[in-house]
């Protein structure tokens, strides 16, 4: 497996599909960035689980990944929107870890909701 050179020209693209963030490996155009910022459109009803109670989940996500996660919540007086913009900024590795951690948070929230229904 000495094909290291080929792997370098890829970038991961994350998007929300179905019930989770899905990673797509795309060909990178231009030089590798040390810091990248991705924009995710997450259904507003799911954003609460990213933030967590008192911001606990977002702290875990940022702590694990060392990426900055920002949630652009609509102002309280604005009409609620279907989707909320969430940005993740950091090294490409950090961004991947943050998105993977967000998926874990979604899974936990889902398991929690399932348990509440019983």
mmCIF file of N, CA, C and O in Angstrom, residues 6-67:
data_model
loop_
_atom_site.group_PDB
_atom_site.id
_atom_site.type_symbol
_atom_site.label_atom_id
_atom_site.label_comp_id
_atom_site.label_asym_id
_atom_site.label_seq_id
_atom_site.Cartn_x
_atom_site.Cartn_y
_atom_site.Cartn_z
ATOM 1 N N UNK A 6 -1.438 9.478 -3.864
ATOM 2 C CA UNK A 6 -2.794 9.586 -4.396
ATOM 3 C C UNK A 6 -3.799 10.011 -3.354
ATOM 4 O O UNK A 6 -4.700 10.784 -3.635
ATOM 5 N N UNK A 7 -3.620 9.542 -2.142
ATOM 6 C CA UNK A 7 -4.571 9.838 -1.077
ATOM 7 C C UNK A 7 -4.542 11.320 -0.687
ATOM 8 O O UNK A 7 -5.494 11.835 -0.141
ATOM 9 N N UNK A 8 -3.428 11.963 -0.992
ATOM 10 C CA UNK A 8 -3.271 13.356 -0.568
ATOM 11 C C UNK A 8 -4.187 14.313 -1.321
ATOM 12 O O UNK A 8 -4.448 15.401 -0.854
ATOM 13 N N UNK A 9 -4.639 13.906 -2.489
ATOM 14 C CA UNK A 9 -5.427 14.819 -3.306
ATOM 15 C C UNK A 9 -6.923 14.708 -3.028
ATOM 16 O O UNK A 9 -7.745 15.033 -3.857
ATOM 17 N N UNK A 10 -7.276 14.220 -1.856
ATOM 18 C CA UNK A 10 -8.692 14.103 -1.550
ATOM 19 C C UNK A 10 -9.079 15.021 -0.402
ATOM 20 O O UNK A 10 -8.243 15.453 0.385
ATOM 21 N N UNK A 11 -10.348 15.300 -0.336
ATOM 22 C CA UNK A 11 -10.893 16.136 0.707
ATOM 23 C C UNK A 11 -12.201 15.489 1.125
ATOM 24 O O UNK A 11 -12.857 14.839 0.315
ATOM 25 N N UNK A 12 -12.564 15.645 2.378
ATOM 26 C CA UNK A 12 -13.827 15.057 2.772
ATOM 27 C C UNK A 12 -14.899 16.137 2.839
ATOM 28 O O UNK A 12 -14.658 17.248 3.300
ATOM 29 N N UNK A 13 -16.037 15.765 2.306
ATOM 30 C CA UNK A 13 -17.162 16.677 2.254
ATOM 31 C C UNK A 13 -18.249 16.067 3.117
ATOM 32 O O UNK A 13 -18.590 14.892 2.948
ATOM 33 N N UNK A 14 -18.782 16.832 4.042
ATOM 34 C CA UNK A 14 -19.809 16.314 4.937
ATOM 35 C C UNK A 14 -21.138 16.974 4.615
ATOM 36 O O UNK A 14 -21.203 18.169 4.366
ATOM 37 N N UNK A 15 -22.202 16.187 4.637
ATOM 38 C CA UNK A 15 -23.525 16.769 4.478
ATOM 39 C C UNK A 15 -24.525 15.955 5.281
ATOM 40 O O UNK A 15 -24.293 14.780 5.571
ATOM 41 N N UNK A 16 -25.620 16.603 5.638
ATOM 42 C CA UNK A 16 -26.632 15.941 6.448
ATOM 43 C C UNK A 16 -27.577 15.214 5.503
ATOM 44 O O UNK A 16 -28.177 15.822 4.629
ATOM 45 N N UNK A 17 -27.668 13.911 5.676
ATOM 46 C CA UNK A 17 -28.568 13.116 4.833
ATOM 47 C C UNK A 17 -29.291 12.121 5.699
ATOM 48 O O UNK A 17 -28.670 11.410 6.488
ATOM 49 N N UNK A 18 -30.595 12.047 5.511
ATOM 50 C CA UNK A 18 -31.376 11.091 6.277
ATOM 51 C C UNK A 18 -31.420 11.512 7.723
ATOM 52 O O UNK A 18 -32.131 12.432 8.087
ATOM 53 N N UNK A 19 -30.617 10.883 8.533
ATOM 54 C CA UNK A 19 -30.658 11.170 9.953
ATOM 55 C C UNK A 19 -29.284 11.428 10.529
ATOM 56 O O UNK A 19 -29.098 11.401 11.737
ATOM 57 N N UNK A 20 -28.314 11.617 9.638
ATOM 58 C CA UNK A 20 -26.943 11.749 10.133
ATOM 59 C C UNK A 20 -26.079 12.502 9.131
ATOM 60 O O UNK A 20 -26.526 12.830 8.035
ATOM 61 N N UNK A 21 -24.840 12.767 9.525
ATOM 62 C CA UNK A 21 -23.888 13.402 8.619
ATOM 63 C C UNK A 21 -23.194 12.315 7.820
ATOM 64 O O UNK A 21 -22.763 11.308 8.368
ATOM 65 N N UNK A 22 -23.106 12.540 6.529
ATOM 66 C CA UNK A 22 -22.506 11.558 5.633
ATOM 67 C C UNK A 22 -21.249 12.163 5.031
ATOM 68 O O UNK A 22 -21.244 13.297 4.560
ATOM 69 N N UNK A 23 -20.174 11.369 5.052
ATOM 70 C CA UNK A 23 -18.891 11.833 4.528
ATOM 71 C C UNK A 23 -18.740 11.364 3.090
ATOM 72 O O UNK A 23 -18.974 10.206 2.781
ATOM 73 N N UNK A 24 -18.349 12.288 2.262
ATOM 74 C CA UNK A 24 -18.097 11.966 0.861
ATOM 75 C C UNK A 24 -16.666 12.383 0.569
ATOM 76 O O UNK A 24 -16.267 13.516 0.876
ATOM 77 N N UNK A 25 -15.891 11.472 0.017
ATOM 78 C CA UNK A 25 -14.510 11.814 -0.315
ATOM 79 C C UNK A 25 -14.487 12.360 -1.734
ATOM 80 O O UNK A 25 -14.932 11.707 -2.673
ATOM 81 N N UNK A 26 -14.033 13.582 -1.860
ATOM 82 C CA UNK A 26 -14.011 14.248 -3.162
ATOM 83 C C UNK A 26 -12.580 14.601 -3.526
ATOM 84 O O UNK A 26 -11.693 14.640 -2.669
ATOM 85 N N UNK A 27 -12.375 14.848 -4.806
ATOM 86 C CA UNK A 27 -11.045 15.248 -5.244
ATOM 87 C C UNK A 27 -10.805 16.679 -4.825
ATOM 88 O O UNK A 27 -11.667 17.547 -4.995
ATOM 89 N N UNK A 28 -9.661 16.910 -4.226
ATOM 90 C CA UNK A 28 -9.354 18.254 -3.761
ATOM 91 C C UNK A 28 -8.816 19.093 -4.902
ATOM 92 O O UNK A 28 -7.982 18.656 -5.673
ATOM 93 N N UNK A 29 -9.317 20.306 -4.977
ATOM 94 C CA UNK A 29 -8.797 21.245 -5.971
ATOM 95 C C UNK A 29 -7.912 22.230 -5.229
ATOM 96 O O UNK A 29 -8.329 22.814 -4.238
ATOM 97 N N UNK A 30 -6.696 22.377 -5.719
ATOM 98 C CA UNK A 30 -5.796 23.333 -5.090
ATOM 99 C C UNK A 30 -5.024 22.707 -3.936
ATOM 100 O O UNK A 30 -5.153 21.522 -3.656
ATOM 101 N N UNK A 31 -4.224 23.523 -3.266
ATOM 102 C CA UNK A 31 -3.353 23.002 -2.209
ATOM 103 C C UNK A 31 -4.139 22.574 -0.967
ATOM 104 O O UNK A 31 -5.248 23.041 -0.745
ATOM 105 N N UNK A 32 -3.525 21.715 -0.189
ATOM 106 C CA UNK A 32 -4.148 21.261 1.058
ATOM 107 C C UNK A 32 -4.189 22.427 2.034
ATOM 108 O O UNK A 32 -3.190 23.096 2.249
ATOM 109 N N UNK A 33 -5.354 22.645 2.601
ATOM 110 C CA UNK A 33 -5.477 23.731 3.572
ATOM 111 C C UNK A 33 -5.197 23.193 4.964
ATOM 112 O O UNK A 33 -5.598 22.096 5.309
ATOM 113 N N UNK A 34 -4.525 24.009 5.755
ATOM 114 C CA UNK A 34 -4.281 23.623 7.147
ATOM 115 C C UNK A 34 -5.547 23.784 7.973
ATOM 116 O O UNK A 34 -5.780 23.071 8.931
ATOM 117 N N UNK A 35 -6.333 24.786 7.598
ATOM 118 C CA UNK A 35 -7.592 25.029 8.292
ATOM 119 C C UNK A 35 -8.695 25.080 7.255
ATOM 120 O O UNK A 35 -8.567 25.739 6.231
ATOM 121 N N UNK A 36 -9.769 24.357 7.536
ATOM 122 C CA UNK A 36 -10.898 24.454 6.636
ATOM 123 C C UNK A 36 -12.152 24.694 7.451
ATOM 124 O O UNK A 36 -12.197 24.419 8.654
ATOM 125 N N UNK A 37 -13.148 25.243 6.803
ATOM 126 C CA UNK A 37 -14.419 25.482 7.465
ATOM 127 C C UNK A 37 -15.506 24.886 6.598
ATOM 128 O O UNK A 37 -15.552 25.146 5.397
ATOM 129 N N UNK A 38 -16.340 24.053 7.187
ATOM 130 C CA UNK A 38 -17.440 23.485 6.422
ATOM 131 C C UNK A 38 -18.755 24.024 6.965
ATOM 132 O O UNK A 38 -18.855 24.404 8.142
ATOM 133 N N UNK A 39 -19.722 24.087 6.090
ATOM 134 C CA UNK A 39 -21.052 24.550 6.470
ATOM 135 C C UNK A 39 -22.019 23.387 6.347
ATOM 136 O O UNK A 39 -22.056 22.714 5.321
ATOM 137 N N UNK A 40 -22.768 23.170 7.411
ATOM 138 C CA UNK A 40 -23.742 22.086 7.427
ATOM 139 C C UNK A 40 -25.120 22.690 7.636
ATOM 140 O O UNK A 40 -25.285 23.590 8.460
ATOM 141 N N UNK A 41 -26.089 22.172 6.878
ATOM 142 C CA UNK A 41 -27.463 22.589 7.124
ATOM 143 C C UNK A 41 -28.155 21.438 7.845
ATOM 144 O O UNK A 41 -28.364 20.386 7.270
ATOM 145 N N UNK A 42 -28.463 21.674 9.110
ATOM 146 C CA UNK A 42 -29.014 20.626 9.960
ATOM 147 C C UNK A 42 -30.454 20.995 10.296
ATOM 148 O O UNK A 42 -30.722 22.156 10.621
ATOM 149 N N UNK A 43 -31.375 20.030 10.222
ATOM 150 C CA UNK A 43 -32.754 20.345 10.616
ATOM 151 C C UNK A 43 -32.779 20.956 12.012
ATOM 152 O O UNK A 43 -32.123 20.449 12.928
ATOM 153 N N UNK A 44 -33.494 22.056 12.145
ATOM 154 C CA UNK A 44 -33.504 22.817 13.388
ATOM 155 C C UNK A 44 -33.844 21.936 14.586
ATOM 156 O O UNK A 44 -33.271 22.090 15.661
ATOM 157 N N UNK A 45 -34.756 20.981 14.389
ATOM 158 C CA UNK A 45 -35.156 20.121 15.507
ATOM 159 C C UNK A 45 -34.031 19.214 15.986
ATOM 160 O O UNK A 45 -34.082 18.688 17.099
ATOM 161 N N UNK A 46 -33.022 19.013 15.157
ATOM 162 C CA UNK A 46 -31.888 18.158 15.555
ATOM 163 C C UNK A 46 -30.740 18.953 16.159
ATOM 164 O O UNK A 46 -29.820 18.385 16.737
ATOM 165 N N UNK A 47 -30.777 20.274 15.985
ATOM 166 C CA UNK A 47 -29.643 21.097 16.413
ATOM 167 C C UNK A 47 -29.497 21.086 17.935
ATOM 168 O O UNK A 47 -28.389 21.125 18.461
ATOM 169 N N UNK A 48 -30.632 20.984 18.643
ATOM 170 C CA UNK A 48 -30.600 20.957 20.102
ATOM 171 C C UNK A 48 -29.699 19.864 20.636
ATOM 172 O O UNK A 48 -29.001 20.051 21.637
ATOM 173 N N UNK A 49 -29.691 18.712 19.953
ATOM 174 C CA UNK A 49 -28.861 17.612 20.448
ATOM 175 C C UNK A 49 -27.375 17.861 20.202
ATOM 176 O O UNK A 49 -26.539 17.339 20.933
ATOM 177 N N UNK A 50 -27.041 18.676 19.200
ATOM 178 C CA UNK A 50 -25.629 19.028 18.989
ATOM 179 C C UNK A 50 -25.156 19.929 20.133
ATOM 180 O O UNK A 50 -24.056 19.773 20.650
ATOM 181 N N UNK A 51 -26.014 20.867 20.524
ATOM 182 C CA UNK A 51 -25.649 21.812 21.577
ATOM 183 C C UNK A 51 -25.647 21.110 22.932
ATOM 184 O O UNK A 51 -24.705 21.247 23.701
ATOM 185 N N UNK A 52 -26.705 20.332 23.182
ATOM 186 C CA UNK A 52 -26.807 19.646 24.471
ATOM 187 C C UNK A 52 -27.280 20.582 25.570
ATOM 188 O O UNK A 52 -27.392 21.791 25.368
ATOM 189 N N UNK A 53 -27.548 20.020 26.706
ATOM 190 C CA UNK A 53 -28.049 20.794 27.840
ATOM 191 C C UNK A 53 -26.966 21.736 28.332
ATOM 192 O O UNK A 53 -25.892 21.294 28.739
ATOM 193 N N UNK A 54 -27.241 23.032 28.245
ATOM 194 C CA UNK A 54 -26.256 24.010 28.689
ATOM 195 C C UNK A 54 -24.974 23.989 27.875
ATOM 196 O O UNK A 54 -23.922 24.397 28.350
ATOM 197 N N UNK A 55 -25.062 23.479 26.646
ATOM 198 C CA UNK A 55 -23.895 23.473 25.759
ATOM 199 C C UNK A 55 -22.925 22.337 26.030
ATOM 200 O O UNK A 55 -21.794 22.350 25.554
ATOM 201 N N UNK A 56 -23.386 21.319 26.769
ATOM 202 C CA UNK A 56 -22.468 20.239 27.163
ATOM 203 C C UNK A 56 -21.963 19.443 25.956
ATOM 204 O O UNK A 56 -20.774 19.129 25.872
ATOM 205 N N UNK A 57 -22.857 19.142 24.999
ATOM 206 C CA UNK A 57 -22.432 18.327 23.852
ATOM 207 C C UNK A 57 -21.464 19.071 22.951
ATOM 208 O O UNK A 57 -20.491 18.490 22.459
ATOM 209 N N UNK A 58 -21.750 20.342 22.719
ATOM 210 C CA UNK A 58 -20.874 21.111 21.830
ATOM 211 C C UNK A 58 -19.471 21.195 22.454
ATOM 212 O O UNK A 58 -18.462 21.154 21.747
ATOM 213 N N UNK A 59 -19.400 21.261 23.787
ATOM 214 C CA UNK A 59 -18.093 21.280 24.468
ATOM 215 C C UNK A 59 -17.364 19.947 24.267
ATOM 216 O O UNK A 59 -16.151 19.928 24.075
ATOM 217 N N UNK A 60 -18.111 18.845 24.326
ATOM 218 C CA UNK A 60 -17.508 17.521 24.108
ATOM 219 C C UNK A 60 -16.999 17.417 22.666
ATOM 220 O O UNK A 60 -15.876 16.970 22.426
ATOM 221 N N UNK A 61 -17.831 17.854 21.716
ATOM 222 C CA UNK A 61 -17.463 17.787 20.290
ATOM 223 C C UNK A 61 -16.189 18.612 20.047
ATOM 224 O O UNK A 61 -15.243 18.142 19.413
ATOM 225 N N UNK A 62 -16.164 19.828 20.588
ATOM 226 C CA UNK A 62 -14.997 20.688 20.390
ATOM 227 C C UNK A 62 -13.772 20.140 21.123
ATOM 228 O O UNK A 62 -12.657 20.199 20.607
ATOM 229 N N UNK A 63 -13.984 19.588 22.309
ATOM 230 C CA UNK A 63 -12.877 19.051 23.087
ATOM 231 C C UNK A 63 -12.223 17.859 22.411
ATOM 232 O O UNK A 63 -10.999 17.749 22.357
ATOM 233 N N UNK A 64 -13.065 16.960 21.868
ATOM 234 C CA UNK A 64 -12.530 15.776 21.194
ATOM 235 C C UNK A 64 -11.832 16.117 19.902
ATOM 236 O O UNK A 64 -10.821 15.525 19.553
ATOM 237 N N UNK A 65 -12.426 17.045 19.171
ATOM 238 C CA UNK A 65 -11.955 17.279 17.800
ATOM 239 C C UNK A 65 -10.969 18.440 17.707
ATOM 240 O O UNK A 65 -10.238 18.548 16.738
ATOM 241 N N UNK A 66 -10.998 19.325 18.685
ATOM 242 C CA UNK A 66 -10.244 20.577 18.646
ATOM 243 C C UNK A 66 -10.675 21.469 17.486
ATOM 244 O O UNK A 66 -9.925 22.340 17.051
ATOM 245 N N UNK A 67 -11.876 21.246 16.993
ATOM 246 C CA UNK A 67 -12.439 22.127 15.972
ATOM 247 C C UNK A 67 -13.406 23.096 16.643
ATOM 248 O O UNK A 67 -13.884 22.835 17.740
#
